[in-house]
Coordinates of C-alpha atoms in Angstrom, one line a residue:
Chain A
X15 CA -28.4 -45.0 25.8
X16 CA -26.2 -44.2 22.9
X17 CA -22.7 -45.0 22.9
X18 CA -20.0 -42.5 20.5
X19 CA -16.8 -44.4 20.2
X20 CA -14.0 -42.3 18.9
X21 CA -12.0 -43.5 15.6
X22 CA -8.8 -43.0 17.2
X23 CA -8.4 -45.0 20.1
X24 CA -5.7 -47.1 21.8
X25 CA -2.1 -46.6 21.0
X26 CA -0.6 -43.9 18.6
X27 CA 2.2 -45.4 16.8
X28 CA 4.7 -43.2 18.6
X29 CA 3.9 -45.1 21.8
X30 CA 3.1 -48.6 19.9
X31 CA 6.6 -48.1 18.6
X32 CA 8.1 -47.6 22.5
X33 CA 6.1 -50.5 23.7
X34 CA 7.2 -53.1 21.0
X35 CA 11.0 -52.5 21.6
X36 CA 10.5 -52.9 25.1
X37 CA 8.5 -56.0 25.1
X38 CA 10.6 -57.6 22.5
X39 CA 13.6 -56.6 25.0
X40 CA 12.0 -58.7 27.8
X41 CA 11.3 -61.4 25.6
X42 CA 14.7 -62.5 24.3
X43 CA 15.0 -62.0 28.3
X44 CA 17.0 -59.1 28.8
X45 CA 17.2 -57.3 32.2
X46 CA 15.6 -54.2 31.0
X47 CA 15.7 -50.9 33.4
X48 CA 13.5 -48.0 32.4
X49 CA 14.5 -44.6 33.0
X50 CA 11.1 -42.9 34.1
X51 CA 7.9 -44.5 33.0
X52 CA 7.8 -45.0 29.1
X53 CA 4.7 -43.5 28.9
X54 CA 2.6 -41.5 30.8
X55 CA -0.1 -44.6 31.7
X56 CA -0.2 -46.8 35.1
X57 CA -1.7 -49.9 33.3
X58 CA 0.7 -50.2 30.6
X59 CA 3.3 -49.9 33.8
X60 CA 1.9 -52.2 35.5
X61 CA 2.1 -54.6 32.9
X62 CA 5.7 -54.1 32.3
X63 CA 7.0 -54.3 35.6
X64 CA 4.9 -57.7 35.6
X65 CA 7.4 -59.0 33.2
X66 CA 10.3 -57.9 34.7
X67 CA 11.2 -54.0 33.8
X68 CA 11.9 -51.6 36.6
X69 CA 11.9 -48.1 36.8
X70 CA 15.5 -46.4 37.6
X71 CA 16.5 -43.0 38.0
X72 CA 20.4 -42.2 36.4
X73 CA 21.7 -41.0 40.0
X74 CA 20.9 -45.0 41.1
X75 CA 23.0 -47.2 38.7
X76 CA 22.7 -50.8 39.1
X77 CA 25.3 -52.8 39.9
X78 CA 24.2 -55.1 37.3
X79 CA 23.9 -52.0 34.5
X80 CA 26.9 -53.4 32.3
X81 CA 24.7 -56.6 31.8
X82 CA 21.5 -54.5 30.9
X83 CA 19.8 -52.9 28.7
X84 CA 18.3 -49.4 29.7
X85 CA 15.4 -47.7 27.6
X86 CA 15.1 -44.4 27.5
X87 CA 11.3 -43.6 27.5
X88 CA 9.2 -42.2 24.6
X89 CA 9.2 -38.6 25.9
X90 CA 12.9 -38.2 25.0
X91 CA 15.8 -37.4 28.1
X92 CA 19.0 -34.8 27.5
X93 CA 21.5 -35.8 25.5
X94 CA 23.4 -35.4 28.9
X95 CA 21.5 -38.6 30.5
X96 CA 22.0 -40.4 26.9
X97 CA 25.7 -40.2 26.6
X98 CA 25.8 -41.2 30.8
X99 CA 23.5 -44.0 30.3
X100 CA 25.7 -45.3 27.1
X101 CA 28.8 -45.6 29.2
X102 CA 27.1 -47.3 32.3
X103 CA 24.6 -49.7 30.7
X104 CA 25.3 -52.5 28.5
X105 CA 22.6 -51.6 25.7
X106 CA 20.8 -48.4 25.5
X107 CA 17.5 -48.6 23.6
X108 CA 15.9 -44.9 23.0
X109 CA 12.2 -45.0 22.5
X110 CA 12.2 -41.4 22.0
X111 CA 8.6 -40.9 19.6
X112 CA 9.9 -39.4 15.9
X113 CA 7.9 -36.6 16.4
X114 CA 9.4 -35.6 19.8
X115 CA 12.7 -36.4 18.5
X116 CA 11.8 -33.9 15.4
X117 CA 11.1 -30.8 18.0
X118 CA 14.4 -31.2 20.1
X119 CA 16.8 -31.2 16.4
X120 CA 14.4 -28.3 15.4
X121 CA 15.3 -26.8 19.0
X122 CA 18.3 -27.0 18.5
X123 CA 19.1 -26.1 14.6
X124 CA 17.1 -22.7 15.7
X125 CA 19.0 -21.9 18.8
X126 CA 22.5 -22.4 16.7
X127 CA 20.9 -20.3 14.2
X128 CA 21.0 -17.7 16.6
X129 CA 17.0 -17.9 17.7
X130 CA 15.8 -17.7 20.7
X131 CA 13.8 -20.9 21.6
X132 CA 10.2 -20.1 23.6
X133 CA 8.7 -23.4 24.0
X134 CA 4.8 -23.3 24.7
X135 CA 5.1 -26.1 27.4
X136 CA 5.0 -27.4 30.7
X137 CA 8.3 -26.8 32.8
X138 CA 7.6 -30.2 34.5
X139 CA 6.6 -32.0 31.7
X140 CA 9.4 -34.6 31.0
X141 CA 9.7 -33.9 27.0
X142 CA 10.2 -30.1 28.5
X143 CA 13.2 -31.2 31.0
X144 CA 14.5 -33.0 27.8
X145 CA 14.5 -30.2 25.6
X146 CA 16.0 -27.9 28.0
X147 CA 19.2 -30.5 27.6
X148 CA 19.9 -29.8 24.0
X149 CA 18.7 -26.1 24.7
X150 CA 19.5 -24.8 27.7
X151 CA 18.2 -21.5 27.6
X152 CA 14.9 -22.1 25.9
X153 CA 12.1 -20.4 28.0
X154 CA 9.7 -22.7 28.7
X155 CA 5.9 -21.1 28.9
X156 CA 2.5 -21.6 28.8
X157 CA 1.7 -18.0 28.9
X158 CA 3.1 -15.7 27.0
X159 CA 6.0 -13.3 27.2
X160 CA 7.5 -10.6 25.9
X161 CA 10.8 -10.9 23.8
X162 CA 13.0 -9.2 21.1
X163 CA 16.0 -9.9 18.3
X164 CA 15.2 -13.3 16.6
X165 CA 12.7 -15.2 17.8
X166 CA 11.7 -19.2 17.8
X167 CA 8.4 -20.3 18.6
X168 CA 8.2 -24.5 19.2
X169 CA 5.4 -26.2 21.5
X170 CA 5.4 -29.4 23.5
X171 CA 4.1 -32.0 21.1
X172 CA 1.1 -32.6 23.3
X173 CA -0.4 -29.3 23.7
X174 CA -3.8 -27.6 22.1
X175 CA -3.0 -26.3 18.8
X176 CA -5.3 -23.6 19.4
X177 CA -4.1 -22.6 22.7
X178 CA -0.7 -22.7 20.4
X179 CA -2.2 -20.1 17.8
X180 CA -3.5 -18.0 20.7
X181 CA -0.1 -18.0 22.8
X182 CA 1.8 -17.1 19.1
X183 CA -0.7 -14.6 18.3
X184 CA 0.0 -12.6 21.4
X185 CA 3.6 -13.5 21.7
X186 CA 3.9 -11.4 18.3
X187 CA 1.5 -8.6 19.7
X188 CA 3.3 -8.0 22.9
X189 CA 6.7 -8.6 21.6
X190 CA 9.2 -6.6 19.3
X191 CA 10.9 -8.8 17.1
X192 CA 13.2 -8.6 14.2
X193 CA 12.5 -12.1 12.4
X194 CA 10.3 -14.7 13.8
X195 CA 10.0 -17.9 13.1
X196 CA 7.0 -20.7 14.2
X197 CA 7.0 -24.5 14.1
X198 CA 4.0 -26.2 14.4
X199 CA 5.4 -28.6 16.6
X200 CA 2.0 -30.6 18.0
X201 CA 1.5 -33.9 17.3
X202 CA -1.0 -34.9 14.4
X203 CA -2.4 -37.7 16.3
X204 CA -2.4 -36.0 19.3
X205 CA -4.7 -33.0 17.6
X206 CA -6.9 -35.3 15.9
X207 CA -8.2 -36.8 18.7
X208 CA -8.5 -33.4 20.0
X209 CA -10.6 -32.4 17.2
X210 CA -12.4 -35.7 17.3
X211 CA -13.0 -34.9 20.9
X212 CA -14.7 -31.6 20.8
X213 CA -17.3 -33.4 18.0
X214 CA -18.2 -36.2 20.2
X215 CA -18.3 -33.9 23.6
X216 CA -21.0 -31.6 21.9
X217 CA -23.1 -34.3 21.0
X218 CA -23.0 -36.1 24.5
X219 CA -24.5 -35.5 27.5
X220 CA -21.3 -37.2 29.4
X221 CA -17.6 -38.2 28.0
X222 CA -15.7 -40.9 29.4
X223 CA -11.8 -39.6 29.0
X224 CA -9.8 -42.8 29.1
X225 CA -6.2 -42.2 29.9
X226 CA -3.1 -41.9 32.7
X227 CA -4.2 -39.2 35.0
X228 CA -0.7 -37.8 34.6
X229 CA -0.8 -37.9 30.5
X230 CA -0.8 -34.8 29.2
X231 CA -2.1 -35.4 25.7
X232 CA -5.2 -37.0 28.3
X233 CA -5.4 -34.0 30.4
X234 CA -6.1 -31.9 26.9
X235 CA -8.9 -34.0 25.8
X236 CA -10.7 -33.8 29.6
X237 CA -10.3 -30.1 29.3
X238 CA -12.0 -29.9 25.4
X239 CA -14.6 -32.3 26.7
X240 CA -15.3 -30.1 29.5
X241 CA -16.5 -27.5 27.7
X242 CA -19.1 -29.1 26.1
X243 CA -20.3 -32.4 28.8
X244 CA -19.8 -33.8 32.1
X245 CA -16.5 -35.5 32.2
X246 CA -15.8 -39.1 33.8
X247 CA -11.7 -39.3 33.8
X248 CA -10.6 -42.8 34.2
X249 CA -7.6 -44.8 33.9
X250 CA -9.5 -48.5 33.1
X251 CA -12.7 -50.1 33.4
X252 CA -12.9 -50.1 37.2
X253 CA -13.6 -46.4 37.6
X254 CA -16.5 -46.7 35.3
X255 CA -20.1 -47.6 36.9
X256 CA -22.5 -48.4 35.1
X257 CA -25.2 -47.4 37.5
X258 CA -24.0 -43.6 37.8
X259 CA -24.4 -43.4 33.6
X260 CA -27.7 -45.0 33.7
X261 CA -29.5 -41.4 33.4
X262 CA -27.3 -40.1 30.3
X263 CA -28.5 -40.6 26.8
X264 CA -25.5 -40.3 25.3
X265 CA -22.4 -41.5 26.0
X266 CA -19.1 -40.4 24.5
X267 CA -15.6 -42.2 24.8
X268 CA -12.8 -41.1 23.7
X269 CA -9.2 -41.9 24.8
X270 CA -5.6 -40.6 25.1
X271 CA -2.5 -41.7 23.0
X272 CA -0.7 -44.1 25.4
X273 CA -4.3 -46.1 26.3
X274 CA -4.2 -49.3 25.2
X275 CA -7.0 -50.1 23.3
X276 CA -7.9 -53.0 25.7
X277 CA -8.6 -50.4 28.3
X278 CA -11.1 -48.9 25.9
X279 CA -12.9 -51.7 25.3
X280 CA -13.7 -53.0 28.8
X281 CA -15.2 -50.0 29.0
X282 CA -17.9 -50.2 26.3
X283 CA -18.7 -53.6 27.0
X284 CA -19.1 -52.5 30.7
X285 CA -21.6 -49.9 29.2
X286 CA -23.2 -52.1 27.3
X287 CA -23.8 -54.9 30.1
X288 CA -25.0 -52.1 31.7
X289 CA -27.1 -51.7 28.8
X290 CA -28.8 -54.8 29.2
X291 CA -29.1 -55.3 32.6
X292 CA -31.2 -51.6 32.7
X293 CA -33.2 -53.1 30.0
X294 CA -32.7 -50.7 26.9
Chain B
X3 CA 2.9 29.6 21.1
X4 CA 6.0 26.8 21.6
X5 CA 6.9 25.2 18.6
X6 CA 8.1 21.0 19.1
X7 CA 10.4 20.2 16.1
X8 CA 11.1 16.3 15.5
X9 CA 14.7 15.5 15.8
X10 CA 14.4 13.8 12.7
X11 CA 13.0 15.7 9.9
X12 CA 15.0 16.2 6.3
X13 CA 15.4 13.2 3.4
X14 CA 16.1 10.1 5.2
X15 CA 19.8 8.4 4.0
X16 CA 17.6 6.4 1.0
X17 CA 16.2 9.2 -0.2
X18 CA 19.6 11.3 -0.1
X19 CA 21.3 9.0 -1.6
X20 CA 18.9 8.8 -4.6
X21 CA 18.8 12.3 -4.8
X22 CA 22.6 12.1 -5.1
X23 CA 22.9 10.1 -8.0
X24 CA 20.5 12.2 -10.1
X25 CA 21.9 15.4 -9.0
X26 CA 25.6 14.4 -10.4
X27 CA 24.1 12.8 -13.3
X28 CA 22.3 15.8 -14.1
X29 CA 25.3 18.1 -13.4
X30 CA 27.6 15.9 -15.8
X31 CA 25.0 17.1 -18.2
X32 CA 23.6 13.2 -19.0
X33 CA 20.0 13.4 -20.3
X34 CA 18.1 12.4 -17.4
X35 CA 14.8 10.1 -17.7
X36 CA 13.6 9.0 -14.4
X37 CA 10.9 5.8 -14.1
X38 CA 8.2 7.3 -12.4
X39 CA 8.5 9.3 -9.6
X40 CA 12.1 8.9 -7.8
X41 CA 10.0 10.0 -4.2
X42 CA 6.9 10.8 -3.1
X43 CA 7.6 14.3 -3.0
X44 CA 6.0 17.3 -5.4
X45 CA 8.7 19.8 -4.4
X46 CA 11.6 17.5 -4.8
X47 CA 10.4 16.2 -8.3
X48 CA 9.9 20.0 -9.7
X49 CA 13.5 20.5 -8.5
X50 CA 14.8 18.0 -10.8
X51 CA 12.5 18.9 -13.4
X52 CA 13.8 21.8 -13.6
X53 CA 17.0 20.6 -13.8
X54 CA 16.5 18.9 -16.8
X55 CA 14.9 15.5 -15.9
X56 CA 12.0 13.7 -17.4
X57 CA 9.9 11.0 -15.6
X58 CA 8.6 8.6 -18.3
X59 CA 7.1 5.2 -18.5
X60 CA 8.6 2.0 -20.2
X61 CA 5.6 1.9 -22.5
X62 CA 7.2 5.3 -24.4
X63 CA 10.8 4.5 -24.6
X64 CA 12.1 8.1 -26.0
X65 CA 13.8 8.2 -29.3
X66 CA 17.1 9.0 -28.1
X67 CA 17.0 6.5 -24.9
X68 CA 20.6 4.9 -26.1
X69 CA 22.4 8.3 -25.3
X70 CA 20.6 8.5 -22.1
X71 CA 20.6 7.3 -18.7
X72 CA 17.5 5.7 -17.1
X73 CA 17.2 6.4 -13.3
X74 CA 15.1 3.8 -11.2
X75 CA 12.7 5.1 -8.2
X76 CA 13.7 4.7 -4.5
X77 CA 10.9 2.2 -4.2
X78 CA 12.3 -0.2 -7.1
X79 CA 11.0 -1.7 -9.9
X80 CA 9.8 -5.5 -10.9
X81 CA 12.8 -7.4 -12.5
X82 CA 11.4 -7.8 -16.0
X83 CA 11.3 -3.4 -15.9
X84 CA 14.9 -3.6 -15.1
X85 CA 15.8 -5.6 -17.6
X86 CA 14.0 -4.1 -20.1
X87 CA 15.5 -0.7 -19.3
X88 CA 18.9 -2.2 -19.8
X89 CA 18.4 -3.8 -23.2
X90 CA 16.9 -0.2 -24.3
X91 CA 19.1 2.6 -22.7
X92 CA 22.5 3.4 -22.8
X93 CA 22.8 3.6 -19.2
X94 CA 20.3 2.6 -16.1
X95 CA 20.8 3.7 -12.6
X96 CA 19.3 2.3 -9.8
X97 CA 18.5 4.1 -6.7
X98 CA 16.0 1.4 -5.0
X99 CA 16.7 1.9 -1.8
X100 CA 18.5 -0.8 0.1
X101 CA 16.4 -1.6 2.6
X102 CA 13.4 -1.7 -0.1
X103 CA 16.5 -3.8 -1.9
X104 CA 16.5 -6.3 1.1
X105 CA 12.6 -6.9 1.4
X106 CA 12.7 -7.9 -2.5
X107 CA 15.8 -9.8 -1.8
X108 CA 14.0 -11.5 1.2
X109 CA 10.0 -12.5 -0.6
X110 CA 12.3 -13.7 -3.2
X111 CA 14.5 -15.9 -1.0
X112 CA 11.8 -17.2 0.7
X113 CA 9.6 -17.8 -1.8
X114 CA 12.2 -19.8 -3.4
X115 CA 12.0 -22.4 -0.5
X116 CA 8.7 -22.7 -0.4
X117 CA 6.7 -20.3 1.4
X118 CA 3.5 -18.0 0.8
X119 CA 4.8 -14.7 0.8
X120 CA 2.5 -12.7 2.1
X121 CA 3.0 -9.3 2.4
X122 CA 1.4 -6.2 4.6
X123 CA 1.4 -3.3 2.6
X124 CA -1.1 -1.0 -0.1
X125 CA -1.3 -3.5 -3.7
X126 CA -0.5 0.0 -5.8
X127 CA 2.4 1.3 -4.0
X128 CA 5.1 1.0 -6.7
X129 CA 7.3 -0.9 -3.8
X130 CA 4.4 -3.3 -3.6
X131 CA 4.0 -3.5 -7.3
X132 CA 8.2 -4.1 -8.1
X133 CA 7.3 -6.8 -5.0
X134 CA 5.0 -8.8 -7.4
X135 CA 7.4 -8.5 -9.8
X136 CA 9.9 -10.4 -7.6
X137 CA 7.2 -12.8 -6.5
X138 CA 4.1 -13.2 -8.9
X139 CA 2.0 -15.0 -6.3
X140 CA 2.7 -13.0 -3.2
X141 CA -0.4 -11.5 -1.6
X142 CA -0.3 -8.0 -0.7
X143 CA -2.7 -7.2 1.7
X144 CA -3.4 -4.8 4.6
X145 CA -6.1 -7.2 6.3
X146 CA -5.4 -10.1 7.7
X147 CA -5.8 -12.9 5.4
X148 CA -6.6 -17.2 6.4
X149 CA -3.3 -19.4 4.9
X150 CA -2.3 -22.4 5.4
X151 CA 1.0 -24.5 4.6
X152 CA 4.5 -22.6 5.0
X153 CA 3.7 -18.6 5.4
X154 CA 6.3 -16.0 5.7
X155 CA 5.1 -12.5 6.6
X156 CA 7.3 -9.0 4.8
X157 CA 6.1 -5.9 5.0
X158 CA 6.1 -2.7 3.0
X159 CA 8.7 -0.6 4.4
X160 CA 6.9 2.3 5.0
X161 CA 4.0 0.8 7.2
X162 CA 3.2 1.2 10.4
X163 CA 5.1 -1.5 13.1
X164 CA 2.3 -1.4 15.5
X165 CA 0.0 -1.8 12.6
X166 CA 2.3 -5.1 11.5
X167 CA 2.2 -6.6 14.7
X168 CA -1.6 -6.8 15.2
X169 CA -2.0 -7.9 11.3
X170 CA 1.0 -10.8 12.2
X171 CA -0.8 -11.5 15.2
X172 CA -4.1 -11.7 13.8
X173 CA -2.7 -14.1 10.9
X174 CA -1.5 -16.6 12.9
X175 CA -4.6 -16.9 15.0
X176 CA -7.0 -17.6 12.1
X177 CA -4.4 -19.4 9.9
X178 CA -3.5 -23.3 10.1
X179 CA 0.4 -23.2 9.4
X180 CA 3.3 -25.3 9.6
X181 CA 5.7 -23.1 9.7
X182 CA 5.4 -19.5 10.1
X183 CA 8.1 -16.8 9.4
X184 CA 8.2 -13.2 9.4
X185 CA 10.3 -10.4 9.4
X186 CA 10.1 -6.6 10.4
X187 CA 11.1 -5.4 7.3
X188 CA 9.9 -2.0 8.2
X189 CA 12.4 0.5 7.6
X190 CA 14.1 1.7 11.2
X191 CA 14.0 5.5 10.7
X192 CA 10.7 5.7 9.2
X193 CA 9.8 4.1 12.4
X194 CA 11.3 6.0 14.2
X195 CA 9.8 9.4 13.3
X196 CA 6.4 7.4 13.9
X197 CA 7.8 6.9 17.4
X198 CA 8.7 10.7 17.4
X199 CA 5.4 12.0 15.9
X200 CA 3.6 10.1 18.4
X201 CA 5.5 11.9 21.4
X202 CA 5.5 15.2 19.7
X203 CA 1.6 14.9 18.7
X204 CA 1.2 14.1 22.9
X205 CA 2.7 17.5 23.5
X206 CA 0.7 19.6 21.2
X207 CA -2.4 21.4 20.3
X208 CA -2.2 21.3 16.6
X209 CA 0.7 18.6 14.4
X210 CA 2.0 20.5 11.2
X211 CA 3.0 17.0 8.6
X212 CA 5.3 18.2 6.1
X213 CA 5.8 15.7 3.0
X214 CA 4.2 14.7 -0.1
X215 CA 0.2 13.7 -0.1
X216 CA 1.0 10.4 -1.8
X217 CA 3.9 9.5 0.5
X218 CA 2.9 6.3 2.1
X219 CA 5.3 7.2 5.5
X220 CA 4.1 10.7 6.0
X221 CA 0.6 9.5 5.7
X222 CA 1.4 7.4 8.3
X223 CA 2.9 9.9 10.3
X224 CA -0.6 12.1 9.7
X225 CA -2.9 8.8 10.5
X226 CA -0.5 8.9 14.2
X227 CA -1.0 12.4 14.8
X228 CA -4.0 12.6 14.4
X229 CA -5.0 10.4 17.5
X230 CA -3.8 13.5 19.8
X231 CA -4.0 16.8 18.2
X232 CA -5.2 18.3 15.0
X233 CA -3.6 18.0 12.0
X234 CA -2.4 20.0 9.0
X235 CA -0.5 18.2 5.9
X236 CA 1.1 20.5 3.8
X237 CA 4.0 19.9 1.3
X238 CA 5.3 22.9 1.6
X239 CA 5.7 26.3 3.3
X240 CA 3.2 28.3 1.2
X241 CA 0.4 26.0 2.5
X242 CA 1.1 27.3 6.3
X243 CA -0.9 30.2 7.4
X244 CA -0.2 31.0 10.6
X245 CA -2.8 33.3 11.6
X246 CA -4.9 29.6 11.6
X247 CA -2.1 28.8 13.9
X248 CA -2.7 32.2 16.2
X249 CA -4.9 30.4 18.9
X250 CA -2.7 26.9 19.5
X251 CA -0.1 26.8 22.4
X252 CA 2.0 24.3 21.2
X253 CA 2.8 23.6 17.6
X254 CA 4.6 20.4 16.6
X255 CA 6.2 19.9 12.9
X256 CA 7.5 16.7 12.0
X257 CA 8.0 15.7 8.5
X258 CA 8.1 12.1 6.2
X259 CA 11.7 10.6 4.5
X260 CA 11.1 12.4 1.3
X261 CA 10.5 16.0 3.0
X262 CA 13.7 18.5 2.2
X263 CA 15.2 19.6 5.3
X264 CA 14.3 23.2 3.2
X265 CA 11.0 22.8 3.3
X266 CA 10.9 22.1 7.5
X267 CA 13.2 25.1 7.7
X268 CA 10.7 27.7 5.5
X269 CA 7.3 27.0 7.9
X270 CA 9.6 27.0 10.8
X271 CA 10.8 30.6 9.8
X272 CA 7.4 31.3 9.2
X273 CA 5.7 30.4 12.2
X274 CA 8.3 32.1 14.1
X275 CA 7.7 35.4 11.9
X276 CA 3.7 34.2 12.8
X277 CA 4.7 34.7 16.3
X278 CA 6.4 38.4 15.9
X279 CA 3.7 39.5 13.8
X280 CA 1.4 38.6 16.8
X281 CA 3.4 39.7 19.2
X282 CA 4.2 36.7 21.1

């Protein structure tokens, strides 16, 4: 049995960067409230609810809120739910990642430019229900649609940058458009492991995706695995059994951005007990 | 036999209005010298030949060029001709056309802040060629070309939209970009009669073109008939015999931006003498 570990594993900085200021928060002891989960991974939830976060929703404020600090997670929240949490809470610490930040001023610099904003994106997605705060008539789509006048085409930071080409492409085909414009919007990180993905699922026989189940940047990498070798989607070292891999040669792991790396590594050294007691 | 005339047909208001100038220069009695051909249109450039003007090339400035006015082309000129036509003749006119202006205006603009101009349109057109001038690294191309970086997409003015949307679309599915831009910098009335030659060509039996055989729109306008009837290009009346035109129902003439009105008028007249003659 052959093990292919991808490069880029564990944190990106975007969520390494959210994580810190939270942790540092609960450290100098502060009661720290999250609005929504700062990241789109149970264990790393878990872990922070252990030391005393919790999760709140805006429509439930504390009573203790003035004595608080609330973080706004990494996915970014409308400016709306900003300026309400700054006069309710105490401290407001936004974890928004840079490059999220980067597509909601770009949103916004385009749509007072008199663009329309079409977001390749999921309606649901909380980085989606953000931007639509600072834009609110940006059409959110993951297929694509017909439009005229002056057109701006941004994507979700975490989608496929060729499923981005292909949706631009046909946006342009279908469409009648005076001036266009396109941002590529995706995350680097997120579509190098992407890339690094697809070259360790053609030369496996089975991928182990590690990453929240509702992570989107996760979801992309089962789907690019997929096309190439069985897919094992897991969360942590738990989910994996060693006896169900014992018949694959080679074995690819690969993991999302907000995975810590300690998840990862269980995993291999699962694998490789595994190794040992199967004899190879 | 039913003859479908395009609602458009005649000089389009660019190349009236450079008609204009050099008709009142040439009836203040100015010595004339046009820069290569003002339009794309035999007919029209015998007409002012006539009339006293010369077409000549910067490489043979004429002896007496300080008492004589220099008109520019309807499809502009690079920069550096300008120039030089100033510092040689006593007076230059330009007639570029402004919406041939505005696409120079634009590569330039956008060059300038840092993108790949990249242009869909025929690398000898003079438009095209006046283009480089503006922009000395700007691709001109009429197949889809791999870039990368910061691309902005112009077009020739006279090409096909249709055409411009599956070359745009085709770009940005093989390219890597950061940022794309483009703009339909196709001219609206010569998009029209491709619109309008379309419809008419639906209707009929046989398309008549009328406009010069180097015009870059009324080839266009031939390359678009030709998908639903069979086509005859003329430039003028005296190409028309309309006992070829005896066994077709319906006849449609439609004519390029350069085309006098005149000339739509004569095989009109003649076709409908055709159908006397025949006793339709």
């Amino acid at each position: 049995m052959n093990i292919l570990v991808a490069k880029n594993v564990g944190f990106c900085f975007g969520v390494k960067r959210a994580l810190d200021l939270v942790l540092k928060l609960l450290e100098e002891n502060k009661k720290v409230y999250l609005l929504g989960d700062l990241v789109h991974n149970n264990n790393v939830m878990n872990h922070l609810k252990q030391k005393g976060a919790e999760t709140i929703s805006l429509s439930d404020v504390p009573h203790d809120a003035k004595d608080s600090v609330l973080v706004v997670r990494a996915h970014g929240v409308p400016p709306e739910d900003l300026q309400f949490a700054k006069m309710h809470f105490g401290q407001v610490v936004d974890t928004t990642c840079p490059i999220v930040q980067r597509l909601f001023q770009l949103a916004k610099k385009m749509s007072e430019e008199g663009y329309k904003i079409l977001t390749f994106g999921k309606k649901e997605h909380p980085e989606m229900i953000a931007l639509k705060g600072y834009v609110k008539d940006a059409f959110i789509e993951q297929n694509p649609i017909e439009l005229s006048g002056k057109v701006c085409l941004l994507s979700q930071t975490t989608m496929s940058i060729e499923e981005y080409k292909q949706f631009a492409s046909k946006v342009m085909e279908i469409s009648n458009v005076n001036e266009f414009r396109m941002f590529n919007t995706i995350c680097r990180v997120s579509a190098e492991r992407e890339a690094e993905t697809r070259q360790i699922a053609q030369q496996s026989d089975v991928v182990i995706v590690v990453g929240g189940k509702h992570s989107s940047n996760t979801k992309k990498l089962v789907a690019i695995a997929e096309k190439y070798a069985k897919v094992i989607h897991v969360e942590g070292a738990d989910e994996v059994d060693q006896n169900d891999l014992s018949n694959y040669k080679t074995i690819g792991v690969v993991s999302g951005t907000s995975t810590p790396y300690e998840d990862v590594k269980k995993i291999i050294e699962k694998l490789l007990s595994g190794r040992e007691s199967h004899g190879y």
